[in-house]
PDB file of C-alpha atoms and ligand atoms in Angstrom:
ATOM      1  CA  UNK A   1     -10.404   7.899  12.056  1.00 53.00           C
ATOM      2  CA  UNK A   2      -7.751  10.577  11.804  1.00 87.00           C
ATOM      3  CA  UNK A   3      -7.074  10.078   8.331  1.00 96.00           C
ATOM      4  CA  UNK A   4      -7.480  13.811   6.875  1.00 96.00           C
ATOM      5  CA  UNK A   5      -4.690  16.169   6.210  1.00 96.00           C
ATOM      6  CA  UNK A   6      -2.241  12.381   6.306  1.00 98.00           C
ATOM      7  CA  UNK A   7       0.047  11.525   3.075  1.00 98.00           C
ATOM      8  CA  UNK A   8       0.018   8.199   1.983  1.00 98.00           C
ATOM      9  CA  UNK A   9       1.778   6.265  -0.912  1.00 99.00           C
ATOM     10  CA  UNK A  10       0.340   3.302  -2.585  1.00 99.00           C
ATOM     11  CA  UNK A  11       2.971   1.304  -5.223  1.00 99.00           C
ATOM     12  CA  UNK A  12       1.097  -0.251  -7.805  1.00 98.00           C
ATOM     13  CA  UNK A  13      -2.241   2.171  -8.031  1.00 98.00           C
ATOM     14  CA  UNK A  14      -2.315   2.102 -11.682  1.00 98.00           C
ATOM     15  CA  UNK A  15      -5.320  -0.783 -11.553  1.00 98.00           C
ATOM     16  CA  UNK A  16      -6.673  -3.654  -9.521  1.00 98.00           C
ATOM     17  CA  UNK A  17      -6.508  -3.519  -5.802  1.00 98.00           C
ATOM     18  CA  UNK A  18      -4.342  -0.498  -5.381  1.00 98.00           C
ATOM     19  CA  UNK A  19      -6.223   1.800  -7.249  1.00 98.00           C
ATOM     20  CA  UNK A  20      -8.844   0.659  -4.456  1.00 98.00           C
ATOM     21  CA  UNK A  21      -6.749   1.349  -1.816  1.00 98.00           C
ATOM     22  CA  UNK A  22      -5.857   5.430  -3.266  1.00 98.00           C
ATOM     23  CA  UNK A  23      -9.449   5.890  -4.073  1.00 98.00           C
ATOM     24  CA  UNK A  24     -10.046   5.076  -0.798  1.00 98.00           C
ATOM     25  CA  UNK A  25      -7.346   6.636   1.210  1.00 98.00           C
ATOM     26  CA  UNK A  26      -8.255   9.982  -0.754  1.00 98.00           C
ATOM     27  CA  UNK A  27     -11.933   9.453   0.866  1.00 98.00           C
ATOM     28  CA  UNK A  28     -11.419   9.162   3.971  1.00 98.00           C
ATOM     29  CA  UNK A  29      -8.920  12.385   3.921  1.00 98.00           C
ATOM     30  CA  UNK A  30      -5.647  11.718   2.900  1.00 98.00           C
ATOM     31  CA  UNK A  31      -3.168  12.881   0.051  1.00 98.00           C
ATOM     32  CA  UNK A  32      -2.525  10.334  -2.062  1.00 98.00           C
ATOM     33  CA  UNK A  33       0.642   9.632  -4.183  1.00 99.00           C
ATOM     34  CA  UNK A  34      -0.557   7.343  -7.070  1.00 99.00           C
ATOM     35  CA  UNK A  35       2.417   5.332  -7.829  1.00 99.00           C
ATOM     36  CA  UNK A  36       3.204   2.606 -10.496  1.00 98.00           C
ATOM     37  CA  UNK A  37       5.927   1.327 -13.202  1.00 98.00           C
ATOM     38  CA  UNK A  38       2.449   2.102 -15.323  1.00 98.00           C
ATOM     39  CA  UNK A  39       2.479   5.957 -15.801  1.00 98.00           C
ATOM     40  CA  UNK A  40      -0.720   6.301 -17.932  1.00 98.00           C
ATOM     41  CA  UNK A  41      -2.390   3.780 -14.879  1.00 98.00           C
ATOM     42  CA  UNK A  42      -1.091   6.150 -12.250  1.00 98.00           C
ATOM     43  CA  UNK A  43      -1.752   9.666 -14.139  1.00 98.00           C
ATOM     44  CA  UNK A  44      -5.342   7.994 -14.658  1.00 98.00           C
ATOM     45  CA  UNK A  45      -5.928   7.297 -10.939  1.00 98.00           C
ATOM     46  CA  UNK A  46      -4.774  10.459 -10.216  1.00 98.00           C
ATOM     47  CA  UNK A  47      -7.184  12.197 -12.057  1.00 98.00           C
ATOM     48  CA  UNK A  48     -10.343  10.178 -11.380  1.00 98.00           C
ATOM     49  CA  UNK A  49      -9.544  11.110  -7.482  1.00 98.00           C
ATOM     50  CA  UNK A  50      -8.843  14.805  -8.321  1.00 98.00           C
ATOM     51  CA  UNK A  51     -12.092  14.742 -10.349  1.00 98.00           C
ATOM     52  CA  UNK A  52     -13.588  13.616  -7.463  1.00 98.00           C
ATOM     53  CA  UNK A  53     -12.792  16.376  -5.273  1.00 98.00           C
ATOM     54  CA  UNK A  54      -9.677  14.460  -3.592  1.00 98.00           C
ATOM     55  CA  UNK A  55      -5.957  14.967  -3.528  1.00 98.00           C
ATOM     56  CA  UNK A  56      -3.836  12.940  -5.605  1.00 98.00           C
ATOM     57  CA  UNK A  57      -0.381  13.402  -7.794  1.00 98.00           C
ATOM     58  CA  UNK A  58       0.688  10.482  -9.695  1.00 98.00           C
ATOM     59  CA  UNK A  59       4.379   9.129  -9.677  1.00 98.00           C
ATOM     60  CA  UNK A  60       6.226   7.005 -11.821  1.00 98.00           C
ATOM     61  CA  UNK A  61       8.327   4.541  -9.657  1.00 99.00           C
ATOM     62  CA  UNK A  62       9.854   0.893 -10.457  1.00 99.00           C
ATOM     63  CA  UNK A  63      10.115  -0.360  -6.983  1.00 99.00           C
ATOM     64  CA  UNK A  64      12.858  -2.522  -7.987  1.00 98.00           C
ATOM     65  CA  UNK A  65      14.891   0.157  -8.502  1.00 99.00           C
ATOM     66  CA  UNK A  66      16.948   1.918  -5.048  1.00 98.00           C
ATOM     67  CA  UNK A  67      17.270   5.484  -6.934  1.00 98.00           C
ATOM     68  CA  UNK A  68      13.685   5.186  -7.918  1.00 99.00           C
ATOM     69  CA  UNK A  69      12.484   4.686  -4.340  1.00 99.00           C
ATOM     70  CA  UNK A  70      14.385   6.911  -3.123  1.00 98.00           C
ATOM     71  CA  UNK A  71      12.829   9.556  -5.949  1.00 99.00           C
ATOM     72  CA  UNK A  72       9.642   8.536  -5.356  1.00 99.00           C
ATOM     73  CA  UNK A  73       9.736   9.490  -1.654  1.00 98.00           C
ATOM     74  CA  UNK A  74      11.969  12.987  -2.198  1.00 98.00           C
ATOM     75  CA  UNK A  75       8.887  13.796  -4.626  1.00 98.00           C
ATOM     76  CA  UNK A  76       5.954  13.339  -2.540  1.00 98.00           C
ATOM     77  CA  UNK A  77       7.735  14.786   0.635  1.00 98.00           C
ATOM     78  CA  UNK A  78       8.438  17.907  -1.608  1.00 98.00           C
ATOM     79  CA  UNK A  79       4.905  17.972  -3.254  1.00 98.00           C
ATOM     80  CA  UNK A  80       2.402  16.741  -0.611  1.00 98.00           C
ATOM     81  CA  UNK A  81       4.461  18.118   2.594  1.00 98.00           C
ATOM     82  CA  UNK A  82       5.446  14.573   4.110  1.00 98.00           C
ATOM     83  CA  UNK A  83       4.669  10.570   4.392  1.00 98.00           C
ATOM     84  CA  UNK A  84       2.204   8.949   6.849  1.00 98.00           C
ATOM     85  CA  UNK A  85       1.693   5.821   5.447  1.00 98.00           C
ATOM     86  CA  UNK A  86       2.680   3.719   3.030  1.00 98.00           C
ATOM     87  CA  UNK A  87       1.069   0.573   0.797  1.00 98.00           C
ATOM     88  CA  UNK A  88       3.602  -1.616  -0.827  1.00 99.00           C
ATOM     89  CA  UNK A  89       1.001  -3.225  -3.118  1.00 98.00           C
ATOM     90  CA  UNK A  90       3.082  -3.433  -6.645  1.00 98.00           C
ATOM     91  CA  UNK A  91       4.306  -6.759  -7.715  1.00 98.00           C
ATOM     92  CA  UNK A  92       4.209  -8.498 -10.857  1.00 98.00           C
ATOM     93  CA  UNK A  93       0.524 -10.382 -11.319  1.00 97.00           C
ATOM     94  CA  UNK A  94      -1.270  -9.319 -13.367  1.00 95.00           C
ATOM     95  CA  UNK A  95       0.488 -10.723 -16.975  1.00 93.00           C
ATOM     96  CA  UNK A  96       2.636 -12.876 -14.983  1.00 95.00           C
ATOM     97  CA  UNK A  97       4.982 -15.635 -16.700  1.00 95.00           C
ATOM     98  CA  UNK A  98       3.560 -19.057 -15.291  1.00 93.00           C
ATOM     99  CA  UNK A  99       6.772 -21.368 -14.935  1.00 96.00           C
ATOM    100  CA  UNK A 100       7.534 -24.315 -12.901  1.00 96.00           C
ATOM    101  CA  UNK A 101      10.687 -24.195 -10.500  1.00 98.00           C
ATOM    102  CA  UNK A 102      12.520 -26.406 -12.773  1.00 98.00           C
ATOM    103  CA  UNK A 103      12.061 -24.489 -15.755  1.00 98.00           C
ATOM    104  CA  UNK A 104      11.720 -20.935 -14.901  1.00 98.00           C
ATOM    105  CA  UNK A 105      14.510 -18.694 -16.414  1.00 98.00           C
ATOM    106  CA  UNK A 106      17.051 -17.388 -13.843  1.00 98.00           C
ATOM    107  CA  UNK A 107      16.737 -14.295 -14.865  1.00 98.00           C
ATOM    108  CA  UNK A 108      13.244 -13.970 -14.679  1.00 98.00           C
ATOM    109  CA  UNK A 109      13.365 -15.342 -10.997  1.00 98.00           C
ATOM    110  CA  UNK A 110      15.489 -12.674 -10.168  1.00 98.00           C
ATOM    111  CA  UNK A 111      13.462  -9.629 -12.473  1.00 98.00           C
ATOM    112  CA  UNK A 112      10.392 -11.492 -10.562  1.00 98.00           C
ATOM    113  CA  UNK A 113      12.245 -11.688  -6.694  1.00 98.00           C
ATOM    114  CA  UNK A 114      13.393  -7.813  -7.609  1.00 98.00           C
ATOM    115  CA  UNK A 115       9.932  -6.180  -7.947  1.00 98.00           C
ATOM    116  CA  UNK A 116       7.708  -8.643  -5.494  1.00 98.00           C
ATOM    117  CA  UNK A 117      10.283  -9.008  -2.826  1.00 98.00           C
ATOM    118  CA  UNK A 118      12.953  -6.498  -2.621  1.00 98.00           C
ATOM    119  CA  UNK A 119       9.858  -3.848  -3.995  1.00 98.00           C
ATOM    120  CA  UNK A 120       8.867  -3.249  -0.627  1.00 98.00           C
ATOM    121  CA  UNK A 121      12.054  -3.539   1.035  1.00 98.00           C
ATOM    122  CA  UNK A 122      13.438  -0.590  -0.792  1.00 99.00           C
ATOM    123  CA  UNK A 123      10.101   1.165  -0.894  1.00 99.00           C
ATOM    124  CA  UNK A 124       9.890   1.071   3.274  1.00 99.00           C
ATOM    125  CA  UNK A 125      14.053   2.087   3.804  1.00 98.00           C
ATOM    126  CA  UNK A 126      12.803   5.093   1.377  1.00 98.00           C
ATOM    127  CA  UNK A 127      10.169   6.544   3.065  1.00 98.00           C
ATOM    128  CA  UNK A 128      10.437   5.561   6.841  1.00 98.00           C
ATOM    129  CA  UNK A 129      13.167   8.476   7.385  1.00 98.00           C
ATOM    130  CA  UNK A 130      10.088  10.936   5.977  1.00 98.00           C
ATOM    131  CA  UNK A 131       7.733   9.319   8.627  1.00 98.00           C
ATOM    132  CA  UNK A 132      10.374   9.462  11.345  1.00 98.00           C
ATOM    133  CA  UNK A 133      10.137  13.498  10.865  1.00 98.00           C
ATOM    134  CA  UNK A 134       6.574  13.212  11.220  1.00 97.00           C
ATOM    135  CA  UNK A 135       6.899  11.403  14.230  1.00 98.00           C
ATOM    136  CA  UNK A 136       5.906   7.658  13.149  1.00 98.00           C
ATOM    137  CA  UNK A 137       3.775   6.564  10.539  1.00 98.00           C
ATOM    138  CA  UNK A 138       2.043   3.313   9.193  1.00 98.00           C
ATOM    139  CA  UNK A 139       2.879   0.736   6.001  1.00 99.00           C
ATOM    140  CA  UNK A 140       1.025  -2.304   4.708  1.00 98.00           C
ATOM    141  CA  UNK A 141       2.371  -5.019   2.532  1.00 98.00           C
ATOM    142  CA  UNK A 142       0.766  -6.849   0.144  1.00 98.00           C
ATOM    143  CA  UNK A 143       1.014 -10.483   0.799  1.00 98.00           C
ATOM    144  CA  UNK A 144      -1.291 -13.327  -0.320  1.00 98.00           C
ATOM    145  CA  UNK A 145      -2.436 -16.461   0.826  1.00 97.00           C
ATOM    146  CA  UNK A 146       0.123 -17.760  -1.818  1.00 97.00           C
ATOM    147  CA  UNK A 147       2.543 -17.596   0.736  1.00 98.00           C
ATOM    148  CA  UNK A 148       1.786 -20.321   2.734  1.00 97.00           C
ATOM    149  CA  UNK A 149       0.504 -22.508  -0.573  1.00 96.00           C
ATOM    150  CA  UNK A 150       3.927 -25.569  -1.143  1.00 93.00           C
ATOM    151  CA  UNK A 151       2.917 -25.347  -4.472  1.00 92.00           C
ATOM    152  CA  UNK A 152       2.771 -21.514  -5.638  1.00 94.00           C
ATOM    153  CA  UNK A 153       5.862 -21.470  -6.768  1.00 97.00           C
ATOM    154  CA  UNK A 154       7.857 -18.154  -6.911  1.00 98.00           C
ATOM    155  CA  UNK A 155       4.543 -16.317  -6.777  1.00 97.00           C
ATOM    156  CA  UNK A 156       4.474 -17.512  -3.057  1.00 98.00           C
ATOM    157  CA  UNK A 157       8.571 -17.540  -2.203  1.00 98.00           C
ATOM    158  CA  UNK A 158       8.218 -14.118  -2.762  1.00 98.00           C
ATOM    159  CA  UNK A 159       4.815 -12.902  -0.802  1.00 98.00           C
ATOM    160  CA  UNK A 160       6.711 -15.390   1.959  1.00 98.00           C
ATOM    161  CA  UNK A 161       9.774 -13.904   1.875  1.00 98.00           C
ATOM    162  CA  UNK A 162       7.542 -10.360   2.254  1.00 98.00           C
ATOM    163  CA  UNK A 163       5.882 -11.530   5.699  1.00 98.00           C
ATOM    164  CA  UNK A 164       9.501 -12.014   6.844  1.00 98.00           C
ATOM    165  CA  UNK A 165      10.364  -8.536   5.415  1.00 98.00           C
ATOM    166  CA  UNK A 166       7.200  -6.884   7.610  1.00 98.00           C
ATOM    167  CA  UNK A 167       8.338  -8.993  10.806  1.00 98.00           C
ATOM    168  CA  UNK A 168      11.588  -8.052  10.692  1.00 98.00           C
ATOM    169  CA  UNK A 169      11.479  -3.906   9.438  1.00 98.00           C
ATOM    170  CA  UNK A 170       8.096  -4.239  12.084  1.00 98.00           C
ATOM    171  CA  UNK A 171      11.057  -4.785  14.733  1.00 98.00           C
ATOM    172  CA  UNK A 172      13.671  -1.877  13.532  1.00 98.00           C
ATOM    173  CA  UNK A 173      10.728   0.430  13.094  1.00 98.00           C
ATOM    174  CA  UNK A 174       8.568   0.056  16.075  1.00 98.00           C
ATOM    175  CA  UNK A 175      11.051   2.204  18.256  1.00 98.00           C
ATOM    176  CA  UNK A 176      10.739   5.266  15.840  1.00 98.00           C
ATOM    177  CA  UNK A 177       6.906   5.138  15.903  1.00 98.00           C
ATOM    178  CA  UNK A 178       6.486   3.192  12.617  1.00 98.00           C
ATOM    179  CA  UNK A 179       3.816   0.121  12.497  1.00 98.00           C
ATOM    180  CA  UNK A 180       4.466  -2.416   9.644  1.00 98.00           C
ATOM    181  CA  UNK A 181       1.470  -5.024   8.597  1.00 98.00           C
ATOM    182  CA  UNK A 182       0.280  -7.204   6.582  1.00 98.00           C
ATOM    183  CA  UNK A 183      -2.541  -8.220   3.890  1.00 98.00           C
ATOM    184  CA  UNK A 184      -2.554 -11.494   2.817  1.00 98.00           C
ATOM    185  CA  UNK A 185      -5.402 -11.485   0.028  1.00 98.00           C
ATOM    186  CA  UNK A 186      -7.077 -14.820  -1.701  1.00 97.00           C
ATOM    187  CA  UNK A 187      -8.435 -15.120  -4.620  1.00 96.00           C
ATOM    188  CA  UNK A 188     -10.021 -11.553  -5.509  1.00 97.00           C
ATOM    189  CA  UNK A 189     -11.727 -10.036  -8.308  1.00 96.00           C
ATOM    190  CA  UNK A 190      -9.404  -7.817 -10.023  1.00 96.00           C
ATOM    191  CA  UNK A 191      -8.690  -7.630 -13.700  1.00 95.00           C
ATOM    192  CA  UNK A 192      -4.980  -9.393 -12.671  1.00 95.00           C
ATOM    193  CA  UNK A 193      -6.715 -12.626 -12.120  1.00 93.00           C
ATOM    194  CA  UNK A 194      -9.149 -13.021 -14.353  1.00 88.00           C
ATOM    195  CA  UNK A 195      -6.372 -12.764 -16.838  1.00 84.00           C
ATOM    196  CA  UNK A 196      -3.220 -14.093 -15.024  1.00 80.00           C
ATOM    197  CA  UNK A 197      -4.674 -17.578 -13.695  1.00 82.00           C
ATOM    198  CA  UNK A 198      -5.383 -21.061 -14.723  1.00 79.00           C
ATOM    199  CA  UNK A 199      -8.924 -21.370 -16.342  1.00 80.00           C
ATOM    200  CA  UNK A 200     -11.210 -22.947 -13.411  1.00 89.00           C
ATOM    201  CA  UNK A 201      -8.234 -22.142 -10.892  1.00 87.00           C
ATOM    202  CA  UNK A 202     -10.179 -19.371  -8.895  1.00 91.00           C
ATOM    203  CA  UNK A 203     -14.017 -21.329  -9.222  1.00 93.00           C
ATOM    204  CA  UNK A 204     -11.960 -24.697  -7.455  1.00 94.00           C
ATOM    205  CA  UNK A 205     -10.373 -22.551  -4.470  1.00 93.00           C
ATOM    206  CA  UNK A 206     -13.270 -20.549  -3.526  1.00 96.00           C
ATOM    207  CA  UNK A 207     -15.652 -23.852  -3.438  1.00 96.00           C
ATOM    208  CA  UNK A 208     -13.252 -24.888  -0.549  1.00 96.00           C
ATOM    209  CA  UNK A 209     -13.409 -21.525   1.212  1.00 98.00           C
ATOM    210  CA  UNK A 210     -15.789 -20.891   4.751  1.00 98.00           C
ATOM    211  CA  UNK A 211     -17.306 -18.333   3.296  1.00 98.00           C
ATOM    212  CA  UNK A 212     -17.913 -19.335  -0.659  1.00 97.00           C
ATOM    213  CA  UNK A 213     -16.646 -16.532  -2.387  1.00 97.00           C
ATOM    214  CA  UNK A 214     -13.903 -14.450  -4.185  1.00 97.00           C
ATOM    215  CA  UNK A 215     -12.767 -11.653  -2.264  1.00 98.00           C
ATOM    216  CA  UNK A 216     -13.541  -7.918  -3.757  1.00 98.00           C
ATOM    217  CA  UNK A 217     -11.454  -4.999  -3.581  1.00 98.00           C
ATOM    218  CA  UNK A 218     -13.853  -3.625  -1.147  1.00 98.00           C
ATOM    219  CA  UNK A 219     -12.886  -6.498   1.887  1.00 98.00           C
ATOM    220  CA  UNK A 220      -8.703  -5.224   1.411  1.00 98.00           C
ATOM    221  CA  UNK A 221      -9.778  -1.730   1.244  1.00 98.00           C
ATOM    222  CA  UNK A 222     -11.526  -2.373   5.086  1.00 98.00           C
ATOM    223  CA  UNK A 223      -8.562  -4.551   6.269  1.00 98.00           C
ATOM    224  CA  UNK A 224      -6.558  -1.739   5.057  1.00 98.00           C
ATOM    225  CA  UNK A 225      -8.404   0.923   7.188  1.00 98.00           C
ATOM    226  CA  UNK A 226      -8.007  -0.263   9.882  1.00 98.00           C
ATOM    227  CA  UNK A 227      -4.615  -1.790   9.805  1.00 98.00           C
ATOM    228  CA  UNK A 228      -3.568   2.072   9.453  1.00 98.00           C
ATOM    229  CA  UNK A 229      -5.658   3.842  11.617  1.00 97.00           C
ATOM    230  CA  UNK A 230      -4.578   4.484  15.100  1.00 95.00           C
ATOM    231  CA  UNK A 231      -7.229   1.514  16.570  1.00 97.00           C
ATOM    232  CA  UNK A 232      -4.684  -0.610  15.288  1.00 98.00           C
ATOM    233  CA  UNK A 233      -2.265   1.551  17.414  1.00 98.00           C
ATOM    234  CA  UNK A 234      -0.740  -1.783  19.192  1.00 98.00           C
ATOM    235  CA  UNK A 235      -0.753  -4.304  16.064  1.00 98.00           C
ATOM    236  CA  UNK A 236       2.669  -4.770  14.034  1.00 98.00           C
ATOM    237  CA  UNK A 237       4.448  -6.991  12.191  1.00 98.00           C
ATOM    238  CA  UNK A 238       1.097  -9.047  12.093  1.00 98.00           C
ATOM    239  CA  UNK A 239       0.131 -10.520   8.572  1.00 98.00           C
ATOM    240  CA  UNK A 240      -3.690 -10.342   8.260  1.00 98.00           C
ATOM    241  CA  UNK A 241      -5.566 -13.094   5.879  1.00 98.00           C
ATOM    242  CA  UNK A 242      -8.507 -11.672   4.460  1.00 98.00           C
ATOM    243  CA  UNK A 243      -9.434 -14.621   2.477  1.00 98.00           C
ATOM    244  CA  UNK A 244     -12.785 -16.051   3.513  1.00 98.00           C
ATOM    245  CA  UNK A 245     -10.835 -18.288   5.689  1.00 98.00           C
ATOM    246  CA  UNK A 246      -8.921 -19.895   2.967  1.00 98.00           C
ATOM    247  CA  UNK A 247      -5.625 -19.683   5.287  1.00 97.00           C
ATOM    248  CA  UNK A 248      -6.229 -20.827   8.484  1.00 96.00           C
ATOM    249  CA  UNK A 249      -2.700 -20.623  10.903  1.00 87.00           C
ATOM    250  CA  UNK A 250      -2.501 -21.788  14.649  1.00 78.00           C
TER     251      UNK A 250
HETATM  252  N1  LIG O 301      -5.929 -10.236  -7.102  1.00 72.69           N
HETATM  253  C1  LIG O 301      -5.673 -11.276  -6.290  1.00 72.69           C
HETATM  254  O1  LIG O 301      -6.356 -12.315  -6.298  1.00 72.69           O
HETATM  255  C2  LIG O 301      -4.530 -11.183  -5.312  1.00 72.69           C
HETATM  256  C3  LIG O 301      -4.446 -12.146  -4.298  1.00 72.69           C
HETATM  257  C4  LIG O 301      -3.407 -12.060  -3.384  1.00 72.69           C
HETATM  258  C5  LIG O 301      -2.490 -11.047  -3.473  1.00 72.69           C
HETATM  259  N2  LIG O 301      -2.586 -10.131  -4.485  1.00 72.69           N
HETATM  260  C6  LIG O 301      -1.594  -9.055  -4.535  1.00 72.69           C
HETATM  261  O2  LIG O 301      -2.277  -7.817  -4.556  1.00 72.69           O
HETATM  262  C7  LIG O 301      -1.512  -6.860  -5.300  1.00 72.69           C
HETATM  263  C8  LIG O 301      -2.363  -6.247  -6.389  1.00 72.69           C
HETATM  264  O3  LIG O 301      -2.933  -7.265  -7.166  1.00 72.69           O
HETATM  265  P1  LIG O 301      -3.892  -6.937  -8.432  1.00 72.69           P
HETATM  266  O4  LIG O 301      -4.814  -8.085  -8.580  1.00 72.69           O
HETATM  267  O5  LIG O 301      -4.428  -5.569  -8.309  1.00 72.69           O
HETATM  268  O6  LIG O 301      -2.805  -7.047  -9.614  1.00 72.69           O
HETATM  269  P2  LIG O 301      -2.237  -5.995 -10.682  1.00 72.69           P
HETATM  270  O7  LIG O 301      -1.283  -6.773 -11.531  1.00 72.69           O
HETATM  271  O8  LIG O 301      -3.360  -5.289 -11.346  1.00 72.69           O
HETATM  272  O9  LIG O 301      -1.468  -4.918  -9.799  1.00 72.69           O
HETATM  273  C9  LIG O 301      -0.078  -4.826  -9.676  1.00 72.69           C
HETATM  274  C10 LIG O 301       0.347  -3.411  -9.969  1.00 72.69           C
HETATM  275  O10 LIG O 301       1.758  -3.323  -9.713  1.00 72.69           O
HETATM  276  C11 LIG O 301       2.346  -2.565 -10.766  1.00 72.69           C
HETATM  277  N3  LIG O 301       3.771  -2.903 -10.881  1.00 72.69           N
HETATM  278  C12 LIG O 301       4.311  -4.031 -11.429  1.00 72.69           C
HETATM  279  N4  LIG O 301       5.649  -3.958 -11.377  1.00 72.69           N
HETATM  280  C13 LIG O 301       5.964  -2.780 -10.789  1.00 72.69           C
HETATM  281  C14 LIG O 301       7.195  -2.133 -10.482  1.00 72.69           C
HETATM  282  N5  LIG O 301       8.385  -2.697 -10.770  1.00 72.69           N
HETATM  283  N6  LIG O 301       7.150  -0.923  -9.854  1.00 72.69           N
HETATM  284  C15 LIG O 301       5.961  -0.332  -9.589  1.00 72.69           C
HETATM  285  N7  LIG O 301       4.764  -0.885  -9.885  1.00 72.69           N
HETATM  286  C16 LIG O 301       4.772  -2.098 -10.471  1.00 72.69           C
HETATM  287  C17 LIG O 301       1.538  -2.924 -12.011  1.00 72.69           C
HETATM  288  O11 LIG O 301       1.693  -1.956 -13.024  1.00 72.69           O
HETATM  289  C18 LIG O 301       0.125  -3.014 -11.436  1.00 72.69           C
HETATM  290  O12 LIG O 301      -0.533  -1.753 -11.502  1.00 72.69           O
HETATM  291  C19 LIG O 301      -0.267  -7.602  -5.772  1.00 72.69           C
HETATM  292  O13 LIG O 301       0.756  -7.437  -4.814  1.00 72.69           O
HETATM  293  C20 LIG O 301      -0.714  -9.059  -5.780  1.00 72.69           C
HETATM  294  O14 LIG O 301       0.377  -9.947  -5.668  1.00 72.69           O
HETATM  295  C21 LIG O 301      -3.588 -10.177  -5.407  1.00 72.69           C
END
């Protein structure tokens, strides 16, 4: 699939989903840069891939933060040679304060809107200049079926507010070879929900799905695959569900 000797980052690796998608990416051939606000979740990804007989460094990043962006990407230029692709998969979940829209703090909508919104808006404007040298490149964000849910609250806004993010950098990015998608997950087994949602939350949606059952990490990491690889060479700015047909959009 062309995947060996490529760099890719993944933001928010320390656990759940992400560390799904850098075990994988370091698989099928790829360097991986294991990046999270979590060090010791990072550093432990890292090693499990190295240990494995894959390429991995871990970075520290808050992808809230411009200058931290920006480090992350001068880092694993310097380190791993380049960027091919990147996963903007870090957001606040897992541990997540559960508030109404009424009675959420201000400043925990805007802490929240800083890391799942403007996260991979500042992770993309750091790294595309890297994957312009190499002559394109690839990036998936992390959206969820949230974001077409009127009652997710700023959990959605955000992951909605994302889609427009890939349409739009999917448009300024096209002409320099970069492809921008999107994974719009539902319900899936990670430790993030079974601690983060209402008790009996999950068990009511999935009854309702097409195909009766949470997602696993597994059905991302495939959507992933081939999101990035060059099959998908004509696809962009296109938000994929991979929900069991939870979200279903004319
Ligand atoms: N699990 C689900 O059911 C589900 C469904 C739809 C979408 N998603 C999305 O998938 C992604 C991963 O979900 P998960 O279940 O693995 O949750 P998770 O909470 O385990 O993963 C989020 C990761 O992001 C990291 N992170 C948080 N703030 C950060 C920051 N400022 N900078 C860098 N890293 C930061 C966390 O440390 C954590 O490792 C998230 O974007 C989530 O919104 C999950």
């Amino acid at each position: 699939m062309g995947f060996s000797g490529k760099v890719a980052i993944v933001t928010g690796a320390g656990g759940g989903i992400g560390e799904g998608y850098a075990k994988a990416l370091a698989e099928w051939g790829c360097a991986v840069a294991v990046a999270d606000i979590n060090e010791a979740g990072a550093q432990r990804v890292a090693e499990a891939i190295v240990a494995a007989g894959g390429k991995a460094i871990a970075v520290k990043v808050d992808v809230s933060s411009e200058d931290s962006t920006k480090a992350m990407a001068t880092t694993v230029a310097g380190e791993l040679g380049g960027i091919d692709y990147l996963i903007n998969n870090a957001a606040i979940y897992g541990g997540m304060q559960l508030h109404t829209m009424m009675d959420v703090p201000y400043d925990y909508w805007k802490k929240f809107m800083s890391v799942n919104m403007d996260g991979c808006f500042l992770a993309t404007r750091a790294v595309a200049p890297y994957m312009e040298q190499r002559g394109g490149g690839a990036i998936i964000n992390q959206s969820s079926s949230a974001a077409w849910l009127s009652r997710a609250g700023y959990y959605g806004i955000a992951k909605l507010a994302l889609n427009g993010i890939t349409q739009n950098m999917a448009m300024e990015l096209g002409p320099k070879n970069i492809r921008i998608n999107g994974i719009a997950p539902g319900p899936t087994d990670t430790e993030a929900t079974r601690t983060s949602t209402a008790e009996g939350l999950v068990d009511s949606i999935v009854a309702t799905l097409a195909l009766a059952r949470m997602g696993q990490v597994k059905d991302m990491v495939d959507a992933c695959r081939f999101l990035l690889s060059d099959e998908a060479g004509w696809i962009t700015g296109q938000i994929l569900c991979v929900d069991g047909g939870f979200i279903m959009r004319p």
